[in-house]
């Protein structure tokens, strides 16, 4: 598989940096350590195709080693829709030659969510309006979910005569309690964020006009944390869902040892000795 390419350009901004994504409908802004990714495709109700998925995948892969990115905020423009799932790419893709080849149609979205799952930078999603299809993954693979009261979530795959895809069957059972998952995925019932909050899937349930500010406050709080420590902790928690006890303990021990060499760890220790607030750089 080819590695996704990016043609992003970066320009100086008043409060940080602005990075223009190479595909229409997705903007990327870097503001004091917070990368703000905004879906803005109202004609598609923010459903996105393989071109946007590849852009996301590339950014997530690169974010792990970018000094200017210490947290990520995913949001949508407007208040009608967060994301209604996948869509036909704006860049035409040749159709599969036969049914067997159709297995690979969702590869760009698979790569995107794999990169999001493995991302060590903390992610906050700001959800308002309607969520459907793979929009569930875009929202719930975030580390913190901020959602508007009354926002509507519909899984839709089975109702549309489709099987959940793009990694849905791997990720959602690790996030949603099993019988609740059956309710939303097999019955296809629409639920509100209020219900998901009762199920423990929402971190902050707020009025719609508060979603943006609440999510940004969390993203900025993450950006002020010791970035490497947050990243390793996040990685370990997610890895523990996939590996055995011995493997997890060895990875945890290796991560603990590696982090002792970080600048932020040594700064925290020095600040403690000197009775001052640490100045963290994310390194």
XYZ file of N, CA and C in Angstrom:
849
model
N 0.848 -1.200 0.000
C 0.000 0.000 0.000
C 0.882 1.247 0.000
N 0.505 2.202 -0.801
C 1.319 3.410 -0.838
C 1.117 4.224 0.431
N 2.148 4.931 0.843
C 2.035 5.823 1.997
C 1.291 7.066 1.567
N 0.283 7.499 2.338
C -0.448 8.713 1.964
C 0.484 9.907 1.839
N 0.266 10.716 0.833
C 1.078 11.902 0.613
C 0.308 13.131 1.043
N 1.012 14.143 1.486
C 0.361 15.384 1.883
C 1.003 16.553 1.170
N 0.187 17.524 0.819
C 0.695 18.734 0.179
C 0.387 19.942 1.044
N 0.330 19.715 2.355
C -0.042 20.788 3.268
C 0.991 21.896 3.251
N 0.517 23.113 3.416
C 1.411 24.259 3.526
C 1.174 24.920 4.861
N 2.227 25.519 5.421
C 2.129 26.149 6.732
C 2.455 27.627 6.603
N 1.617 28.435 7.242
C 1.811 29.876 7.226
C 1.768 30.404 8.649
N 2.516 31.459 8.891
C 2.479 32.075 10.212
C 1.115 32.670 10.472
N 0.612 32.444 11.700
C -0.657 33.023 12.107
C -0.455 33.860 13.351
N -1.445 34.650 13.695
C -1.316 35.565 14.832
C -1.118 34.809 16.138
N -1.856 33.709 16.342
C -1.787 32.979 17.596
C -1.068 31.648 17.460
N -0.574 31.318 16.298
C 0.088 30.037 16.116
C 0.379 29.838 14.647
N 0.076 28.653 14.135
C 0.343 28.351 12.742
C -0.941 27.854 12.098
N -1.081 28.104 10.809
C -2.195 27.552 10.061
C -1.648 26.622 8.994
N -2.141 25.405 8.970
C -1.681 24.404 8.014
C -2.842 24.046 7.113
N -2.746 24.389 5.846
C -3.844 24.158 4.924
C -3.780 22.735 4.397
N -4.837 21.954 4.629
C -4.873 20.592 4.136
C -4.915 20.598 2.613
N -4.468 19.488 2.021
C -4.381 19.421 0.561
C -5.682 18.972 -0.081
N -6.729 18.749 0.708
C -8.015 18.360 0.138
C -9.078 19.351 0.583
N -10.055 19.544 -0.283
C -11.144 20.468 0.016
C -12.037 19.894 1.111
N -12.461 20.748 2.029
C -13.395 20.322 3.054
C -12.775 19.958 4.377
N -11.445 19.991 4.473
C -10.756 19.716 5.729
C -9.708 20.788 5.959
N -9.841 21.520 7.066
C -8.825 22.516 7.410
C -8.075 22.056 8.649
N -6.794 22.413 8.709
C -5.940 22.062 9.833
C -5.252 23.335 10.319
N -5.508 23.673 11.556
C -4.916 24.873 12.158
C -4.151 24.474 13.403
N -2.921 24.971 13.527
C -2.105 24.717 14.709
C -2.097 25.980 15.562
N -2.631 25.889 16.771
C -2.777 27.061 17.625
C -2.196 26.756 18.997
N -0.963 27.240 19.252
C -0.319 27.059 20.550
C -0.339 25.609 21.021
N 0.086 24.728 20.147
C 0.202 23.326 20.502
C -1.031 22.502 20.238
N -2.169 23.146 19.935
C -3.417 22.421 19.650
C -3.635 22.383 18.144
N -3.713 21.186 17.586
C -4.060 21.026 16.175
C -5.577 20.930 16.067
N -6.176 21.846 15.316
C -7.634 21.900 15.167
C -7.982 21.402 13.771
N -8.642 20.245 13.709
C -9.050 19.649 12.444
C -10.550 19.860 12.277
N -10.929 20.559 11.216
C -12.333 20.923 11.014
C -12.867 20.345 9.709
N -13.905 19.517 9.830
C -14.624 19.033 8.650
C -15.607 20.103 8.203
N -15.568 20.480 6.931
C -16.453 21.532 6.440
C -16.924 21.171 5.035
N -17.857 20.215 4.970
C -18.426 19.778 3.701
C -19.948 19.729 3.831
N -20.586 20.880 3.957
C -22.034 20.906 4.215
C -22.861 20.203 3.149
N -22.422 20.225 1.898
C -23.197 19.568 0.839
C -23.215 18.056 1.023
N -22.192 17.516 1.698
C -22.105 16.080 1.997
C -22.508 15.779 3.434
N -22.926 16.798 4.157
C -23.235 16.690 5.593
C -22.023 16.112 6.343
N -20.849 16.545 5.889
C -19.560 16.174 6.485
C -19.246 14.686 6.391
N -19.919 13.974 5.498
C -19.461 12.628 5.145
C -18.204 12.802 4.292
N -17.199 11.965 4.499
C -15.932 12.190 3.810
C -15.447 10.935 3.086
N -14.777 11.177 1.964
C -14.281 10.107 1.124
C -12.844 9.747 1.391
N -12.267 8.958 0.493
C -10.919 8.434 0.703
C -9.867 9.532 0.701
N -10.099 10.627 -0.031
C -9.101 11.696 -0.066
C -8.947 12.336 1.311
N -10.071 12.627 1.970
C -10.011 13.194 3.315
C -9.467 12.169 4.308
N -9.863 10.901 4.163
C -9.370 9.851 5.060
C -7.852 9.736 4.984
N -7.296 9.824 3.782
C -5.843 9.750 3.626
C -5.160 10.966 4.236
N -5.806 12.124 4.119
C -5.248 13.337 4.730
C -5.202 13.202 6.251
N -6.291 12.700 6.832
C -6.319 12.436 8.262
C -5.224 11.446 8.650
N -5.124 10.337 7.911
C -4.138 9.299 8.238
C -2.731 9.866 8.243
N -2.406 10.650 7.224
C -1.076 11.247 7.135
C -0.811 12.176 8.315
N -1.801 13.012 8.632
C -1.599 13.952 9.738
C -1.411 13.210 11.057
N -2.234 12.196 11.329
C -2.113 11.447 12.578
C -0.749 10.760 12.675
N -0.262 10.206 11.565
C 1.032 9.534 11.574
C 2.163 10.515 11.874
N 2.065 11.710 11.302
C 3.118 12.703 11.490
C 3.037 13.397 12.843
N 1.829 13.468 13.412
C 1.631 14.223 14.653
C 2.423 13.638 15.813
N 2.683 12.340 15.796
C 3.407 11.710 16.900
C 4.797 12.289 17.107
N 5.391 12.851 16.065
C 6.750 13.372 16.188
C 6.833 14.878 15.915
N 5.709 15.553 15.864
C 5.721 16.994 15.618
C 5.763 17.752 16.935
N 6.763 18.583 17.090
C 6.921 19.351 18.319
C 5.837 20.409 18.481
N 5.238 20.851 17.351
C 4.230 21.911 17.434
C 2.837 21.354 17.708
N 2.693 20.030 17.779
C 1.386 19.411 18.035
C 1.446 18.651 19.357
N 0.717 19.144 20.354
C 0.695 18.490 21.667
C -0.680 17.953 22.020
N -1.697 18.368 21.290
C -3.029 17.786 21.415
C -3.784 18.082 20.132
N -4.911 17.376 19.941
C -5.673 17.500 18.701
C -7.153 17.660 19.032
N -7.800 18.585 18.348
C -9.237 18.800 18.470
C -9.879 18.499 17.116
N -10.866 17.603 17.118
C -11.608 17.284 15.896
C -13.013 17.856 16.035
N -13.426 18.642 15.055
C -14.726 19.299 15.124
C -15.304 19.421 13.716
N -16.527 19.915 13.641
C -17.170 20.170 12.348
C -17.584 21.625 12.276
N -17.651 22.132 11.059
C -18.173 23.485 10.863
C -19.698 23.437 10.929
N -20.286 24.477 11.466
C -21.734 24.520 11.574
C -22.228 23.642 12.708
N -23.544 23.645 12.912
C -24.094 22.886 14.032
C -25.094 21.830 13.588
N -25.228 21.609 12.280
C -26.212 20.640 11.803
C -25.687 19.211 11.897
N -24.433 18.990 11.471
C -23.879 17.640 11.405
C -22.439 17.618 11.903
N -22.099 16.578 12.636
C -20.701 16.303 12.952
C -20.081 15.533 11.788
N -20.617 14.360 11.493
C -20.130 13.570 10.366
C -21.144 12.471 10.073
N -21.576 12.381 8.821
C -22.531 11.348 8.432
C -21.856 10.150 7.776
N -20.583 9.930 8.096
C -19.922 8.707 7.655
C -19.062 8.891 6.432
N -18.917 7.794 5.688
C -18.089 7.814 4.491
C -18.867 8.369 3.310
N -18.123 8.738 2.268
C -18.748 9.284 1.066
C -17.877 8.956 -0.122
N -18.416 9.170 -1.298
C -17.629 8.993 -2.509
C -16.530 10.043 -2.530
N -15.325 9.630 -2.837
C -14.193 10.550 -2.855
C -14.389 11.629 -3.899
N -13.888 12.819 -3.587
C -13.925 13.898 -4.586
C -12.966 13.589 -5.731
N -11.943 12.750 -5.450
C -11.031 12.287 -6.489
C -11.513 10.922 -6.956
N -12.008 10.793 -8.190
C -12.580 9.523 -8.636
C -11.583 8.371 -8.503
N -12.087 7.239 -8.010
C -11.274 6.043 -7.856
C -11.833 4.975 -8.784
N -10.946 4.284 -9.537
C -11.461 3.234 -10.438
C -12.261 2.200 -9.653
N -13.390 1.754 -10.172
C -14.202 0.758 -9.459
C -13.474 -0.579 -9.371
N -13.795 -1.379 -8.367
C -13.184 -2.701 -8.255
C -13.485 -3.536 -9.497
N -12.549 -4.414 -9.858
C -12.752 -5.242 -11.036
C -13.766 -6.354 -10.784
N -13.864 -6.796 -9.534
C -14.824 -7.845 -9.208
C -15.187 -7.743 -7.734
N -16.072 -8.608 -7.296
C -16.575 -8.537 -5.927
C -15.463 -8.728 -4.908
N -14.516 -9.607 -5.179
C -13.420 -9.856 -4.240
C -12.610 -8.587 -4.014
N -12.390 -7.824 -5.082
C -11.623 -6.583 -4.948
C -12.349 -5.547 -4.102
N -13.684 -5.667 -4.006
C -14.462 -4.698 -3.235
C -14.067 -4.697 -1.759
N -13.396 -5.764 -1.295
C -12.928 -5.804 0.092
C -12.026 -4.621 0.430
N -11.362 -4.078 -0.553
C -10.340 -3.068 -0.298
C -10.832 -1.634 -0.501
N -12.115 -1.471 -0.787
C -12.646 -0.129 -1.043
C -12.483 0.775 0.173
N -12.647 0.228 1.384
C -12.566 1.081 2.577
C -11.167 1.164 3.171
N -10.140 0.739 2.410
C -8.768 0.775 2.923
C -8.344 2.156 3.419
N -8.619 3.263 2.694
C -8.205 4.582 3.223
C -8.805 4.889 4.584
N -10.077 4.559 4.793
C -10.702 4.797 6.094
C -10.109 3.866 7.159
N -9.786 2.637 6.768
C -9.145 1.712 7.705
C -7.805 2.281 8.160
N -7.026 2.781 7.198
C -5.722 3.358 7.539
C -5.865 4.574 8.437
N -6.882 5.381 8.185
C -7.117 6.571 8.998
C -7.399 6.200 10.450
N -8.329 5.260 10.662
C -8.698 4.921 12.038
C -7.602 4.120 12.735
N -6.830 3.364 11.987
C -5.674 2.688 12.570
C -4.674 3.723 13.088
N -4.413 4.749 12.264
C -3.492 5.815 12.685
C -4.052 6.567 13.882
N -5.369 6.764 13.919
C -5.992 7.459 15.047
C -5.901 6.613 16.317
N -6.096 5.305 16.183
C -6.003 4.394 17.326
C -4.589 4.363 17.902
N -3.580 4.432 17.034
C -2.182 4.350 17.454
C -1.591 5.711 17.802
N -2.337 6.776 17.585
C -1.861 8.130 17.842
C -1.551 8.335 19.318
N -0.384 8.870 19.611
C -0.006 9.103 21.005
C -0.363 10.501 21.486
N -0.671 11.410 20.591
C -1.131 12.723 21.013
C -2.591 12.618 21.480
N -2.959 13.274 22.578
C -4.342 13.204 23.056
C -5.296 13.915 22.105
N -6.497 13.342 21.959
C -7.486 13.847 21.008
C -8.787 14.153 21.735
N -9.386 15.291 21.392
C -10.703 15.672 21.895
C -11.629 15.813 20.693
N -12.839 15.236 20.772
C -13.824 15.445 19.705
C -14.926 16.361 20.215
N -15.359 17.267 19.342
C -16.444 18.205 19.653
C -17.614 17.847 18.753
N -18.656 17.243 19.322
C -19.716 16.631 18.532
C -21.027 17.382 18.716
N -21.609 17.803 17.605
C -22.931 18.418 17.636
C -23.671 18.033 16.362
N -24.980 18.092 16.411
C -25.751 17.719 15.241
C -25.914 16.214 15.134
N -25.714 15.682 13.937
C -25.951 14.273 13.651
C -24.647 13.533 13.430
N -24.594 12.300 13.950
C -23.445 11.412 13.760
C -23.973 10.119 13.155
N -23.320 9.622 12.108
C -23.770 8.375 11.488
C -22.570 7.630 10.912
N -22.720 6.314 10.736
C -21.688 5.501 10.095
C -20.340 5.614 10.774
N -19.291 5.828 9.964
C -17.950 5.924 10.522
C -17.746 7.203 11.329
N -18.748 8.082 11.327
C -18.690 9.242 12.213
C -18.598 8.823 13.670
N -19.148 7.636 13.997
C -19.018 7.109 15.355
C -17.558 6.929 15.727
N -16.767 6.372 14.807
C -15.347 6.144 15.094
C -14.600 7.466 15.215
N -14.899 8.405 14.326
C -14.230 9.705 14.381
C -14.481 10.381 15.721
N -15.693 10.211 16.267
C -16.026 10.820 17.552
C -15.477 10.026 18.728
N -15.688 8.703 18.726
C -15.419 7.903 19.923
C -13.989 7.403 20.043
N -13.193 7.455 18.971
C -11.779 7.104 19.110
C -10.985 8.235 19.745
N -11.618 9.390 19.923
C -10.986 10.469 20.682
C -10.842 10.037 22.134
N -9.907 10.641 22.842
C -9.687 10.319 24.254
C -10.713 10.989 25.154
N -11.226 12.120 24.718
C -12.269 12.833 25.444
C -13.328 13.249 24.431
N -14.588 12.976 24.769
C -15.696 13.295 23.862
C -16.572 14.363 24.499
N -16.695 15.495 23.814
C -17.599 16.560 24.232
C -18.778 16.551 23.255
N -19.990 16.434 23.768
C -21.155 16.319 22.879
C -22.274 17.250 23.308
N -23.006 17.729 22.329
C -24.151 18.597 22.583
C -25.346 17.772 23.037
N -26.043 18.268 24.028
C -27.279 17.624 24.451
C -28.233 17.511 23.252
N -28.814 16.336 23.108
C -29.769 16.144 22.034
C -29.172 15.803 20.688
N -27.834 15.832 20.546
C -27.237 15.435 19.267
C -27.610 13.984 18.989
N -27.841 13.671 17.702
C -28.411 12.376 17.317
C -27.349 11.480 16.680
N -27.279 10.243 17.159
C -26.292 9.272 16.704
C -27.021 8.073 16.106
N -26.695 7.750 14.869
C -27.321 6.608 14.201
C -26.238 5.763 13.541
N -26.210 4.475 13.873
C -25.144 3.603 13.370
C -25.343 3.264 11.893
N -26.537 3.098 11.436
C -27.025 3.012 10.040
C -26.562 1.834 9.179
N -25.437 1.195 9.460
C -24.911 0.197 8.527
C -25.942 -0.890 8.197
N -26.449 -1.578 9.221
C -27.380 -2.681 8.983
C -28.657 -2.172 8.325
N -29.138 -1.015 8.757
C -30.349 -0.451 8.166
C -30.175 -0.169 6.680
N -28.957 0.092 6.251
C -28.687 0.352 4.837
C -28.276 -0.910 4.079
N -28.402 -2.065 4.725
C -28.031 -3.309 4.072
C -26.534 -3.485 3.946
N -25.804 -2.908 4.886
C -24.338 -2.976 4.873
C -23.843 -3.656 6.151
N -22.610 -4.131 6.097
C -21.948 -4.656 7.282
C -21.017 -3.574 7.823
N -20.958 -3.362 9.144
C -20.019 -2.373 9.684
C -18.600 -2.620 9.160
N -17.926 -1.535 8.816
C -16.602 -1.680 8.205
C -15.690 -0.541 8.648
N -14.521 -0.449 8.021
C -13.496 0.559 8.330
C -12.917 0.374 9.733
N -13.022 -0.842 10.278
C -12.501 -1.106 11.613
C -13.548 -1.029 12.702
N -14.786 -0.694 12.329
C -15.875 -0.556 13.293
C -15.985 -1.783 14.198
N -15.880 -2.992 13.618
C -16.077 -4.217 14.399
C -14.920 -4.513 15.344
N -13.782 -3.845 15.157
C -12.670 -3.974 16.096
C -12.776 -2.946 17.211
N -13.045 -1.689 16.846
C -12.963 -0.610 17.825
C -14.185 -0.508 18.739
N -15.374 -0.544 18.166
C -16.552 -0.274 18.988
C -16.769 -1.280 20.112
N -16.481 -2.597 19.937
C -16.614 -3.500 21.081
C -15.642 -3.186 22.215
N -14.600 -2.428 21.921
C -13.640 -2.031 22.954
C -14.046 -0.728 23.639
N -15.079 -0.083 23.108
C -15.512 1.214 23.630
C -16.912 1.137 24.237
N -17.810 0.394 23.576
C -19.224 0.367 23.955
C -19.556 -0.955 24.639
N -20.254 -0.936 25.781
C -20.682 -2.185 26.419
C -21.416 -3.081 25.416
N -21.154 -4.391 25.500
C -21.556 -5.339 24.465
C -23.044 -5.278 24.125
N -23.917 -5.340 25.102
C -25.351 -5.364 24.808
C -25.861 -4.003 24.330
N -25.211 -2.936 24.753
C -25.560 -1.620 24.219
C -25.149 -1.531 22.753
N -23.982 -2.093 22.435
C -23.517 -2.102 21.055
C -24.491 -2.862 20.162
N -24.992 -3.993 20.651
C -25.984 -4.736 19.875
C -27.227 -3.896 19.610
N -27.603 -3.111 20.589
C -28.795 -2.281 20.455
C -28.645 -1.254 19.346
N -27.495 -0.585 19.310
C -27.337 0.477 18.320
C -26.898 -0.070 16.954
N -26.153 -1.192 16.940
C -25.623 -1.695 15.677
C -26.545 -2.700 14.995
N -27.185 -3.575 15.756
C -28.017 -4.620 15.152
C -29.455 -4.158 14.935
N -29.973 -3.344 15.852
C -31.301 -2.779 15.656
C -31.262 -1.509 14.817
N -30.144 -0.791 14.895
C -30.008 0.442 14.128
C -30.774 1.603 14.705
N -31.157 1.509 15.976
C -31.916 2.603 16.586
C -31.058 3.858 16.736
N -31.656 4.996 16.477
C -30.992 6.275 16.722
C -31.038 6.581 18.214
N -29.909 7.019 18.760
C -29.843 7.409 20.166
C -29.337 8.842 20.242
N -29.554 9.467 21.371
C -29.045 10.821 21.569
C -27.791 10.778 22.434
N -27.056 11.884 22.417
C -25.872 11.988 23.264
C -26.237 11.851 24.739
N -27.457 12.241 25.084
C -27.909 12.098 26.477
C -27.904 10.629 26.891
N -28.349 9.749 25.992
C -28.324 8.309 26.264
C -26.898 7.792 26.332
N -26.062 8.207 25.387
C -24.664 7.767 25.386
C -23.934 8.237 26.632
N -24.324 9.399 27.130
C -23.736 9.890 28.376
C -24.086 8.954 29.533
N -25.318 8.469 29.580
C -25.714 7.526 30.629
C -24.968 6.204 30.501
N -24.581 5.857 29.276
C -23.819 4.631 29.052
C -22.330 4.810 29.340
N -21.904 6.036 29.652
C -20.510 6.297 29.982
C -19.617 6.587 28.796
N -20.199 6.982 27.659
C -19.413 7.206 26.444
C -19.067 8.671 26.198
N -19.661 9.570 26.954
C -19.447 11.004 26.774
C -18.751 11.564 28.008
N -17.695 12.372 27.798
C -16.998 12.991 28.929
C -17.658 14.274 29.398
N -18.135 15.078 28.445
C -18.784 16.345 28.781
C -20.037 16.481 27.927
N -21.199 16.446 28.557
C -22.464 16.668 27.868
C -22.897 18.090 28.169
N -22.930 18.939 27.148
C -23.158 20.366 27.371
C -24.182 20.895 26.374
N -24.672 22.096 26.628
C -25.547 22.761 25.667
C -24.782 22.997 24.368
N -25.508 23.033 23.274
C -24.853 23.119 21.970
C -23.902 24.307 21.860
N -24.305 25.445 22.398
C -23.458 26.638 22.271
C -22.187 26.552 23.108
N -22.084 25.549 23.976
C -20.900 25.395 24.829
C -19.927 24.343 24.321
N -20.304 23.623 23.262
C -19.478 22.508 22.788
C -18.079 22.973 22.391
N -18.006 24.005 21.553
C -16.710 24.454 21.059
C -15.768 24.900 22.152
N -16.242 25.745 23.046
C -15.385 26.265 24.115
C -14.975 25.157 25.087
N -15.895 24.249 25.395
C -15.578 23.171 26.324
C -14.518 22.242 25.743
N -14.678 21.895 24.461
C -13.720 21.008 23.811
C -12.352 21.678 23.685
N -12.343 22.955 23.348
C -11.064 23.661 23.221
C -10.355 23.765 24.567
N -11.106 23.999 25.629
C -10.503 24.073 26.962
C -9.826 22.746 27.320
N -10.451 21.631 26.992
C -9.849 20.324 27.254
C -8.600 20.111 26.402
N -8.677 20.501 25.122
C -7.524 20.343 24.239
C -6.343 21.183 24.728
N -6.625 22.393 25.203
C -5.542 23.233 25.727
C -4.979 22.657 27.025
N -5.842 22.080 27.843
C -5.370 21.445 29.072
C -4.440 20.277 28.739
N -4.812 19.476 27.747
C -3.944 18.384 27.303
C -2.610 18.919 26.797
N -2.654 20.044 26.049
C -1.439 20.599 25.465
C -0.461 21.105 26.517
N -0.934 21.318 27.729
C -0.067 21.795 28.811
C 0.482 20.653 29.663
N 0.062 19.417 29.364
C 0.536 18.258 30.113
C 1.899 17.802 29.581
N 2.608 16.941 30.333
C 3.839 16.347 29.796
C 3.487 15.400 28.649
N 3.697 15.862 27.425
C 3.160 15.209 26.232
C 3.613 13.765 26.090
N 4.899 13.491 26.354
C 5.399 12.120 26.185
C 4.759 11.178 27.201
N 4.565 11.651 28.413
C 3.945 10.814 29.440
C 2.494 10.498 29.067
N 1.780 11.512 28.604
C 0.394 11.304 28.178
C 0.354 10.298 27.028
N 1.266 10.453 26.068
C 1.281 9.577 24.907
C 1.569 8.132 25.256
N 2.548 7.913 26.139
C 2.874 6.541 26.524
C 1.759 5.915 27.349
N 1.159 6.701 28.242
C 0.037 6.178 29.027
C -1.113 5.784 28.112
N -1.417 6.647 27.155
C -2.487 6.373 26.193
C -2.168 5.117 25.390
N -0.939 5.011 24.936
C -0.542 3.832 24.156
C -0.699 2.558 24.977
N -0.271 2.593 26.234
C -0.336 1.403 27.074
C -1.774 0.970 27.332
N -2.659 1.919 27.587
C -4.051 1.561 27.839
C -4.671 0.895 26.609
N -4.385 1.408 25.439
C -4.961 0.832 24.231
C -4.317 -0.508 23.888
N -3.024 -0.614 24.097
C -2.342 -1.889 23.840
C -2.860 -2.983 24.757
N -3.240 -2.624 25.976
C -3.697 -3.629 26.935
C -4.973 -4.318 26.465
N -5.690 -3.700 25.530
C -6.904 -4.306 24.989
C -6.599 -5.349 23.917
N -5.317 -5.446 23.530
C -4.945 -6.313 22.412
C -3.958 -7.416 22.775
N -3.212 -7.259 23.883
C -2.111 -8.185 24.157
C -2.287 -8.862 25.513
N -1.429 -9.853 25.793
C -1.514 -10.596 27.045
C -0.800 -9.842 28.172
N -0.963 -10.363 29.385
C -0.432 -9.718 30.598
C 1.073 -9.524 30.527
N 1.828 -10.564 30.157
C 3.286 -10.468 30.133
C 3.760 -9.421 29.137
N 3.166 -9.417 27.954
C 3.551 -8.432 26.946
C 3.282 -7.022 27.440
N 2.114 -6.809 28.048
C 1.757 -5.472 28.503
C 2.691 -4.988 29.596
N 3.014 -5.861 30.543
C 3.911 -5.447 31.629
C 5.303 -5.110 31.112
N 5.788 -5.861 30.138
C 7.110 -5.558 29.561
C 7.094 -4.220 28.835
N 6.009 -3.962 28.089
C 5.917 -2.676 27.383
C 5.801 -1.523 28.381
N 5.059 -1.733 29.446
C 4.934 -0.697 30.472
C 6.284 -0.399 31.118
N 7.045 -1.454 31.433
C 8.367 -1.266 32.041
C 9.310 -0.535 31.096
N 9.260 -0.893 29.795
C 10.114 -0.219 28.815
C 9.730 1.248 28.685
N 8.423 1.533 28.665
C 7.968 2.916 28.573
C 8.379 3.733 29.779
N 8.277 3.124 30.954
C 8.677 3.808 32.179
C 10.159 4.167 32.140
N 10.972 3.238 31.674
C 12.410 3.493 31.594
C 12.720 4.573 30.564
N 12.080 4.497 29.406
C 12.323 5.489 28.363
C 11.950 6.890 28.829
N 10.843 7.006 29.556
C 10.372 8.328 29.924
C 11.296 9.026 30.917
N 12.115 8.262 31.638
C 13.045 8.902 32.578
C 14.057 9.788 31.864
N 14.220 9.600 30.556
C 15.182 10.409 29.804
C 14.559 11.675 29.224
N 13.242 11.859 29.387
C 12.576 12.990 28.747
C 12.861 14.303 29.472
N 12.849 15.393 28.711
C 13.098 16.721 29.276
C 12.014 17.103 30.277
N 10.758 16.797 29.963
C 9.664 17.160 30.868
C 9.769 16.415 32.199
N 10.138 15.145 32.162
C 10.284 14.374 33.410
C 11.355 15.006 34.295
N 12.476 15.360 33.712
C 13.554 15.964 34.495
C 13.186 17.370 34.977
N 12.406 18.088 34.159
C 11.948 19.418 34.572
C 10.977 19.319 35.744
N 10.083 18.326 35.727
C 9.140 18.128 36.831
C 9.892 17.815 38.125
N 10.915 16.984 38.026
C 11.712 16.653 39.210
C 12.454 17.887 39.733
N 13.054 18.653 38.800
C 13.788 19.851 39.199
C 12.858 20.880 39.835
N 11.678 21.057 39.250
C 10.718 22.019 39.788
C 10.265 21.608 41.186
N 10.110 20.312 41.395
C 9.736 19.828 42.724
C 10.805 20.130 43.756
N 12.054 19.936 43.373
C 13.162 20.220 44.297
C 13.265 21.709 44.604
N 12.969 22.532 43.588
C 13.159 23.979 43.729
C 11.880 24.703 44.166
N 10.797 23.970 44.349
C 9.562 24.572 44.826
C 8.932 25.546 43.858
N 8.960 25.227 42.578
C 8.370 26.108 41.565
C 7.494 25.293 40.623
N 6.747 25.998 39.780
C 5.915 25.329 38.794
C 6.772 24.894 37.614
N 6.624 23.640 37.155
C 7.439 23.209 36.031
C 7.050 23.907 34.722
N 8.019 24.113 33.857
C 7.794 24.673 32.532
C 7.966 23.515 31.534
N 6.842 23.040 31.021
C 6.858 21.846 30.182
C 6.865 22.206 28.700
N 7.687 21.498 27.957
C 7.812 21.762 26.521
C 7.230 20.650 25.660
N 6.831 19.567 26.285
C 6.300 18.435 25.519
C 7.357 17.470 25.067
N 8.605 17.677 25.495
C 9.708 16.820 25.049
C 10.156 15.898 26.181
